CSV table of C-alpha atoms and ligand atoms in Angstrom, one decimal:
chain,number,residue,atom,x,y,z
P,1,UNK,CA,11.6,13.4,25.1
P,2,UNK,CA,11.7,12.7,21.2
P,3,UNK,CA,10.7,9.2,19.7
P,4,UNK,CA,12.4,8.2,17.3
P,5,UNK,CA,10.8,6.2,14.4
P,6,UNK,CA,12.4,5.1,11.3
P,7,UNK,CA,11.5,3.5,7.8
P,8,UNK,CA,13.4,0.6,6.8
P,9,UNK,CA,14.3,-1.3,3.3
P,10,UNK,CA,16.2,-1.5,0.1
P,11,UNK,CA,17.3,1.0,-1.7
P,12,UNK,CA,15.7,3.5,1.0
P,13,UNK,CA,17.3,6.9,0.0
P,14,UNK,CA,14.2,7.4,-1.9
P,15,UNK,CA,11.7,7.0,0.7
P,16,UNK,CA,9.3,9.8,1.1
P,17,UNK,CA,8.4,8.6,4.6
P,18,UNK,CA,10.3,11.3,6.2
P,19,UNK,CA,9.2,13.8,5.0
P,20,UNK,CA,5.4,12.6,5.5
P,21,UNK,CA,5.8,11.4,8.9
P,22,UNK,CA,7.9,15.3,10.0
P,23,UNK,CA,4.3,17.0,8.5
P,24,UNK,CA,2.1,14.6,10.3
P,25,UNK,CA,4.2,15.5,13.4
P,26,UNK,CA,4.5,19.6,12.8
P,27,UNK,CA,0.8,19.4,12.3
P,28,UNK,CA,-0.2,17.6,15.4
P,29,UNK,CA,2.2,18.5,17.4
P,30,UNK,CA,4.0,15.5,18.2
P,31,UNK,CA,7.6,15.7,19.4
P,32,UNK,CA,8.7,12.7,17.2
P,33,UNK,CA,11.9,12.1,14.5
P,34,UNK,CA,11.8,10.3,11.7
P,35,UNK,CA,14.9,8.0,10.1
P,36,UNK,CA,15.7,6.3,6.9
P,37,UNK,CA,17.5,3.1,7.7
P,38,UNK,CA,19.0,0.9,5.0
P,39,UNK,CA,18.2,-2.6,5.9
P,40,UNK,CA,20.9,-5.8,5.0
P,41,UNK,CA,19.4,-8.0,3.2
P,42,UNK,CA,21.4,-10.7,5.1
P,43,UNK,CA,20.5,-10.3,8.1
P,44,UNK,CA,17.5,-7.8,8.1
P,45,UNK,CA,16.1,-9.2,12.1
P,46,UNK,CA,19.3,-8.0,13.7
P,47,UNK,CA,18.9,-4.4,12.3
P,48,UNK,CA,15.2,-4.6,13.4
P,49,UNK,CA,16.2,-5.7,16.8
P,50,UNK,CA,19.0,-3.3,16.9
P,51,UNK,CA,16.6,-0.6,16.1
P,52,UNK,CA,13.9,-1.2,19.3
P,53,UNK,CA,17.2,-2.2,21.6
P,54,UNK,CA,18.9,1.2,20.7
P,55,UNK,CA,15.0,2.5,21.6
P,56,UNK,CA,13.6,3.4,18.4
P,57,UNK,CA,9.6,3.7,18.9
P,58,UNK,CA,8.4,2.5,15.4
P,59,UNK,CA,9.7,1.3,12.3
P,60,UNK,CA,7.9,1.3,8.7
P,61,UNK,CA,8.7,-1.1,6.7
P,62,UNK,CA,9.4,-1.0,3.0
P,63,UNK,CA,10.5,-3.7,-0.5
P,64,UNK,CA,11.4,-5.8,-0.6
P,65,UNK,CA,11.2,-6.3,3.4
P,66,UNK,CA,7.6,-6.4,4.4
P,67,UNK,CA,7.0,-10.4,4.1
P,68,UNK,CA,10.1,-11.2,6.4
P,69,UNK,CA,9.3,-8.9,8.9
P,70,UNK,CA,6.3,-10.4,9.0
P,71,UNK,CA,7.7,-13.6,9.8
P,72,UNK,CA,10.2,-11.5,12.9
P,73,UNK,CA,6.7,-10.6,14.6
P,74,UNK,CA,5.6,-12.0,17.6
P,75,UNK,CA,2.4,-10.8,17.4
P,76,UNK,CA,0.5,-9.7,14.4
P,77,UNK,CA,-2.6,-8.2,13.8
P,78,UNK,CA,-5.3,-9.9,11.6
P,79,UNK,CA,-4.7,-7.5,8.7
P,80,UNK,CA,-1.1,-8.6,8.6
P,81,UNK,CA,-1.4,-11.6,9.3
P,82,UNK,CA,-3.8,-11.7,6.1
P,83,UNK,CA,-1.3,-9.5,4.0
P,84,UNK,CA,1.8,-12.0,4.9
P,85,UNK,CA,3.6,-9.2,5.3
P,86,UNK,CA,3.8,-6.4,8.2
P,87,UNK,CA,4.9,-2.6,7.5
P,88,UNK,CA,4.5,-0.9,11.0
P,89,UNK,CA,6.1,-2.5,13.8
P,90,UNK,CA,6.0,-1.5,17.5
P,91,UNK,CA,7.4,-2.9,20.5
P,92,UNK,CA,5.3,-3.8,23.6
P,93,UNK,CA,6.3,-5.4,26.7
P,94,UNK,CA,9.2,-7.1,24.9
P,95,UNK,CA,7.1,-8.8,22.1
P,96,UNK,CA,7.6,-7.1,18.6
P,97,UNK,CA,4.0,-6.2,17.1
P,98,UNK,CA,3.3,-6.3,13.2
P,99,UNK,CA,0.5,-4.6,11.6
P,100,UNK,CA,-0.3,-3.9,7.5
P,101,UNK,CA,-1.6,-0.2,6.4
P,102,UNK,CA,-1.0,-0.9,2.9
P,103,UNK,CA,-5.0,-1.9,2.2
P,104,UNK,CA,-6.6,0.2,4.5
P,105,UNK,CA,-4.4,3.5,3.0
P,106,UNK,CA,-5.8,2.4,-0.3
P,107,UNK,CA,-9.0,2.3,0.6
P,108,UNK,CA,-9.1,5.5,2.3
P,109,UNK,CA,-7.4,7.0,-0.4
P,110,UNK,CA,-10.6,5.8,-2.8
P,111,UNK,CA,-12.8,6.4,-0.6
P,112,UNK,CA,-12.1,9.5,1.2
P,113,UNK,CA,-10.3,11.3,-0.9
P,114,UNK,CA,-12.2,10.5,-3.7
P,115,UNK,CA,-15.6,9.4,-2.7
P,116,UNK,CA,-15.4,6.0,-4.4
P,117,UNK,CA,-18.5,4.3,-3.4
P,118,UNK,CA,-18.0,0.8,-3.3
P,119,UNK,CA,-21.3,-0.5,-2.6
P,120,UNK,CA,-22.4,-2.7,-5.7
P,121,UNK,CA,-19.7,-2.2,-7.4
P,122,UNK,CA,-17.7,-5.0,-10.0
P,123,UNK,CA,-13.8,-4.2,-9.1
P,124,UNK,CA,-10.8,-5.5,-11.1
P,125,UNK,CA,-7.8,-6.4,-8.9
P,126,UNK,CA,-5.0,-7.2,-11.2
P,127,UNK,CA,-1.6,-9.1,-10.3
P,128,UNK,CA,-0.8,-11.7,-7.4
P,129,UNK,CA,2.1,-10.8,-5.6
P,130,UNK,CA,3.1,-9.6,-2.3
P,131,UNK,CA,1.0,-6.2,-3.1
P,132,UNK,CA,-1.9,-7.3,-4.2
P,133,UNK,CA,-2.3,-9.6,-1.1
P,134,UNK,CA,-1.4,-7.0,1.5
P,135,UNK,CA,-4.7,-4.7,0.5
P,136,UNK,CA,-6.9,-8.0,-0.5
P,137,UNK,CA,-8.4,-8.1,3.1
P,138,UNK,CA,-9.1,-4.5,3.3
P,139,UNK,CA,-10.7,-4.4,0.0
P,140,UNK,CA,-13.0,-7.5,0.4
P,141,UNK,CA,-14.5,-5.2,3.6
P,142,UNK,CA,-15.3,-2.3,1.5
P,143,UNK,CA,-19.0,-4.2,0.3
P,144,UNK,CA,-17.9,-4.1,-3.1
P,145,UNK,CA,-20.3,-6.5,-5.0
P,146,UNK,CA,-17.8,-8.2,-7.0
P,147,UNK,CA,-13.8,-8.4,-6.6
P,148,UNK,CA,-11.7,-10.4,-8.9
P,149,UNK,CA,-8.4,-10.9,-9.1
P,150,UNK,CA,-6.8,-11.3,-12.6
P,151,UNK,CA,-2.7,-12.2,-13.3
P,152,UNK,CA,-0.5,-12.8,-16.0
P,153,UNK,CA,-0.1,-16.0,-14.4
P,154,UNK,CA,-3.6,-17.4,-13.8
P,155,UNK,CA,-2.2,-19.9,-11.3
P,156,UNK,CA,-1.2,-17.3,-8.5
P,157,UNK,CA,-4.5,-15.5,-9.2
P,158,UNK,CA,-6.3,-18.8,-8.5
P,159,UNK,CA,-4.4,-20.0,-5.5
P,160,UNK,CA,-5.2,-16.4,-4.3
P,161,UNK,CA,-8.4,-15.7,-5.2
P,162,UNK,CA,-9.2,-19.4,-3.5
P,163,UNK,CA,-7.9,-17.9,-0.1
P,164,UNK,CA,-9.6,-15.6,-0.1
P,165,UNK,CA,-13.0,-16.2,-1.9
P,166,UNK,CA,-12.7,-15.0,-4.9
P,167,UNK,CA,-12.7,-15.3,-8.1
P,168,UNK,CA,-9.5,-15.2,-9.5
P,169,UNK,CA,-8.3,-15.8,-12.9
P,170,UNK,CA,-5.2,-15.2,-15.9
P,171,UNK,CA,-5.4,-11.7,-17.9
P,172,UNK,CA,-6.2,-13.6,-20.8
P,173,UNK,CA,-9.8,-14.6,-19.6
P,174,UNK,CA,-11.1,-11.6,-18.8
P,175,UNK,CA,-12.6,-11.0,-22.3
P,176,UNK,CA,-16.3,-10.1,-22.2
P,177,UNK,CA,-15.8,-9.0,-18.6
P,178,UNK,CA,-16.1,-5.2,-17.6
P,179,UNK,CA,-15.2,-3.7,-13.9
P,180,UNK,CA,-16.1,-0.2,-12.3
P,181,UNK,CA,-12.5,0.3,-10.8
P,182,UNK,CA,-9.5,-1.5,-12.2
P,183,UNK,CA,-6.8,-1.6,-9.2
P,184,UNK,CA,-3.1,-2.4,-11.0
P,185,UNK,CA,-1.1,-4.2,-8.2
P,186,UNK,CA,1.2,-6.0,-10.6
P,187,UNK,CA,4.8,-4.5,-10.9
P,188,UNK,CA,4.4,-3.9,-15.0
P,189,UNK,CA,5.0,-0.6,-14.3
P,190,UNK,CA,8.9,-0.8,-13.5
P,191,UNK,CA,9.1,-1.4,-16.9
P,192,UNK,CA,6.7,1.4,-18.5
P,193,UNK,CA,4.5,-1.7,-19.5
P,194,UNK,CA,0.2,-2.1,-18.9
P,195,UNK,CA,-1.3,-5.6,-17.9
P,196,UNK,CA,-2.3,-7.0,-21.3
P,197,UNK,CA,-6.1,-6.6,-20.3
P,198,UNK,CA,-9.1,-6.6,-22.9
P,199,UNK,CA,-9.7,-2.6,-23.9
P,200,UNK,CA,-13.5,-2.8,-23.2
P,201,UNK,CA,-12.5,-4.0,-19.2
P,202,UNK,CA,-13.3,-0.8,-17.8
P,203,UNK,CA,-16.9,-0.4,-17.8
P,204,UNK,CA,-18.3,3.7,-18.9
P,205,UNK,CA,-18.0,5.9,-15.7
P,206,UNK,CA,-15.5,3.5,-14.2
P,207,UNK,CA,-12.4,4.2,-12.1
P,208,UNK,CA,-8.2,3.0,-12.7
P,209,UNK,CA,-6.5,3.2,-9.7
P,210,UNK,CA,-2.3,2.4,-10.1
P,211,UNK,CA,-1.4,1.2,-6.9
P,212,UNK,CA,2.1,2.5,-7.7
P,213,UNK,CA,3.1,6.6,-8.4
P,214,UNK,CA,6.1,8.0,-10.1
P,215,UNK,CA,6.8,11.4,-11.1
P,216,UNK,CA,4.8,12.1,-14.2
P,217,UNK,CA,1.6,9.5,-14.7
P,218,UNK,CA,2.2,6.3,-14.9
P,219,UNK,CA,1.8,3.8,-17.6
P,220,UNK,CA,-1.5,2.8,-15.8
P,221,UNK,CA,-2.7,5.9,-15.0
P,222,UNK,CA,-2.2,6.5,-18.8
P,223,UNK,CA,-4.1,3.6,-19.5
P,224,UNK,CA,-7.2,4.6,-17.5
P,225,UNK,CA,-7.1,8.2,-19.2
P,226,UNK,CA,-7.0,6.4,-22.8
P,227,UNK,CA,-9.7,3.8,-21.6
P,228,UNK,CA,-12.3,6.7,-20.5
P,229,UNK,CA,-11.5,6.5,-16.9
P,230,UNK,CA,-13.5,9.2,-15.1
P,231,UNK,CA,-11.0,8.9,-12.5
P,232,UNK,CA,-7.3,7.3,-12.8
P,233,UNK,CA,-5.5,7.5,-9.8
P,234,UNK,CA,-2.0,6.8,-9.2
P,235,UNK,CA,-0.5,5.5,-6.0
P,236,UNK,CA,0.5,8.9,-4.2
P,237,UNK,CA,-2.5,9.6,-1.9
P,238,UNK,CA,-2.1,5.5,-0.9
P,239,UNK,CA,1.3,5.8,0.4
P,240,UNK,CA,0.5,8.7,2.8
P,241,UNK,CA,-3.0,7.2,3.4
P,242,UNK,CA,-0.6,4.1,4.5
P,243,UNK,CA,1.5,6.4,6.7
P,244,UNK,CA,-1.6,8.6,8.2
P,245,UNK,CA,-2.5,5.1,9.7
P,246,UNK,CA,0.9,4.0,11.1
P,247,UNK,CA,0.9,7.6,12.5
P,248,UNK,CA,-2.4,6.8,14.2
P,249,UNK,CA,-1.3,3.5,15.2
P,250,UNK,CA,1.9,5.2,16.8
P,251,UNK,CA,0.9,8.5,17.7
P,252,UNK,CA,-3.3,7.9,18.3
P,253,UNK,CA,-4.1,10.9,16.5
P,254,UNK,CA,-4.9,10.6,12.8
P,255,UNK,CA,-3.1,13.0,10.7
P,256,UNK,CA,-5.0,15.5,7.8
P,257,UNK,CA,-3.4,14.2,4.6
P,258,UNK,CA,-4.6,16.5,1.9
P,259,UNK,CA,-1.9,19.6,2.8
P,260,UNK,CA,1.0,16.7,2.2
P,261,UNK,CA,-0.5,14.8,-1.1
P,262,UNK,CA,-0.6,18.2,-2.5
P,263,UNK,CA,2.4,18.9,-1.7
P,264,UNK,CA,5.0,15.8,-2.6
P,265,UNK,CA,2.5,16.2,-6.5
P,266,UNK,CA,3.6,19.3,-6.5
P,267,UNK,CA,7.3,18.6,-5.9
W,1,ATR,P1,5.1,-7.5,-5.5
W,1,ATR,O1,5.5,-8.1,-4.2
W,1,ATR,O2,5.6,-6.1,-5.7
W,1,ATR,O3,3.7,-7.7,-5.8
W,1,ATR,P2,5.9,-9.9,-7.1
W,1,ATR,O4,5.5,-10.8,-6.0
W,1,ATR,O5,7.2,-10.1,-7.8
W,1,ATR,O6,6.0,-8.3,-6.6
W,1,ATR,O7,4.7,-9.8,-8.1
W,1,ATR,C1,4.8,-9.1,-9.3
W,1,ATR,C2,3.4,-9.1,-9.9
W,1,ATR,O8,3.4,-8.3,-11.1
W,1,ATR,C3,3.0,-10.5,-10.4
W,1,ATR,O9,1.6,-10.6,-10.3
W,1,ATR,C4,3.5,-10.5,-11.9
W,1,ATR,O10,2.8,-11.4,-12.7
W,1,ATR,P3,3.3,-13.0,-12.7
W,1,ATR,O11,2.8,-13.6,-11.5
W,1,ATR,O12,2.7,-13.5,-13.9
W,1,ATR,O13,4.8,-12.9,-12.8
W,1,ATR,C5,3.1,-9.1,-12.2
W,1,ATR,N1,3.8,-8.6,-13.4
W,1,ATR,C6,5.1,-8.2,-13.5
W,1,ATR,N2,5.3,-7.7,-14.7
W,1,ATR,C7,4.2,-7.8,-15.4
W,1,ATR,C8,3.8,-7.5,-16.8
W,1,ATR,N3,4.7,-7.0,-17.6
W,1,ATR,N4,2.5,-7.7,-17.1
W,1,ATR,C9,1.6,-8.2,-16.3
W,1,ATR,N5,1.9,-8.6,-15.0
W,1,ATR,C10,3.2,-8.4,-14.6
């Protein structure tokens, strides 16, 4: 018989879950089928609900959604319970189970992709919203040496950083300071803006990494090339890094990502 998963938020059209979760499938032979489902932003539990009653498997969740489904979780896992936020629910016995991939996709995606060796490395987390906190956990277990976490509004980073034991401060004091890998987490990219971060931040050899992707590079990823970036990374190989380990969570096999980064960049 076919499960049948689905990725839910708002807008959803967009979603390239689909489309990664059909490869993931064709390549490892799961007999599984893949939805978009646009949630209502009034009353978001009943279409999750609705979703496991009608028999639905697994559900992604997507923005603006992943803090409030969270909160609809019976049980969550410690990631996403860390995160505040869940984006792959299953159903057990009844209870409805919230984990978060978001951080453990981006670390993968640095690490295996690209061989980022985190061990005594300074990293640069910039912004203090809901996506910075659902990789913070993830990325504090990589053994970097340092991780700070730097926002427009130094009073989020602060209350942030203090959770989670860090150093966290506002954009404007991070003169004098240089990282290895600058992370962008804030959401100055919907407007084609950078963080206003020093120009010397990035340390020589060091790494950008945009959390986000779009189609050409984004203004981050522009950033990082301007700013001497050895590597600067955009989002992409995160958001089926992210998938590969709700697959695995769903399916227990873990997917080979490379075939599909390669081919929604070349798209
Ligand atoms: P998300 O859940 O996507 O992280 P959010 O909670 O609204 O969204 O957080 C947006 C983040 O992007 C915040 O850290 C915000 O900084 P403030 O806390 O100072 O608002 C940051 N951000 C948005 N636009 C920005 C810009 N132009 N420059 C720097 N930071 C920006």
């Amino acid at each position: 018989m076919t499960d049948r998963y689905a990725v839910i938020g708002n807008p959803i059209e967009h979603s390239r879950s689909p489309q990664i979760h059909a490869a993931f499938a064709r390549q490892t032979g799961q007999d599984i089928k893949y939805d978009r489902i646009l949630g209502d932003p009034d009353d978001l539990e009943s279409d999750i609900a609705g979703f496991f009653a009608d028999g639905g498997f697994g559900l992604n969740v997507t923005v603006p959604f992943k803090e409030r489904a969270g909160r609809a979780c019976d049980v969550l896992s410690d990631r996403a319970r860390a995160a505040g936020a869940a984006n792959t629910l299953t159903m057990h016995d009844g209870l409805l189970h919230g984990d978060n991939t978001d951080g453990v996709g981006l670390v993968r995606d640095l690490l295996v992709n690209y061989g980022f060796v985190f061990a005594d490395k300074q990293v640069l987390l910039l912004g203090a919203g809901g996506a910075v906190r659902g990789v913070l956990r993830p990325l504090l277990e990589t053994g970097a040496a340092q991780l700070v976490i730097a926002n427009r509004t130094a009073a989020k980073a602060s209350a942030l950083a203090q959770e989670a034991g860090v150093t966290g401060c506002g954009l404007d004091q991070l003169a004098g300071q240089s990282f290895d890998l600058i992370i962008n987490g804030t959401a100055a990219g919907l407007d084609a803006e950078v963080p206003a971060i020093p120009d010397d931040c990035l340390k020589p050899g060091g790494w950008t990494y945009d959390m986000f992707y779009g189609r050409g590079p984004t203004a981050f990823v522009t950033w990082g090339h301007a700013h001497g970036a050895v590597q600067a990374l955009d989002g992409l190989g995160m958001l089926v890094e992210q998938a590969a380990e709700s697959f695995h969570i769903w399916r227990g096999v873990r997917p080979k990502t490379a075939a599909i980064i390669d081919e929604l960049r070349n798209a």
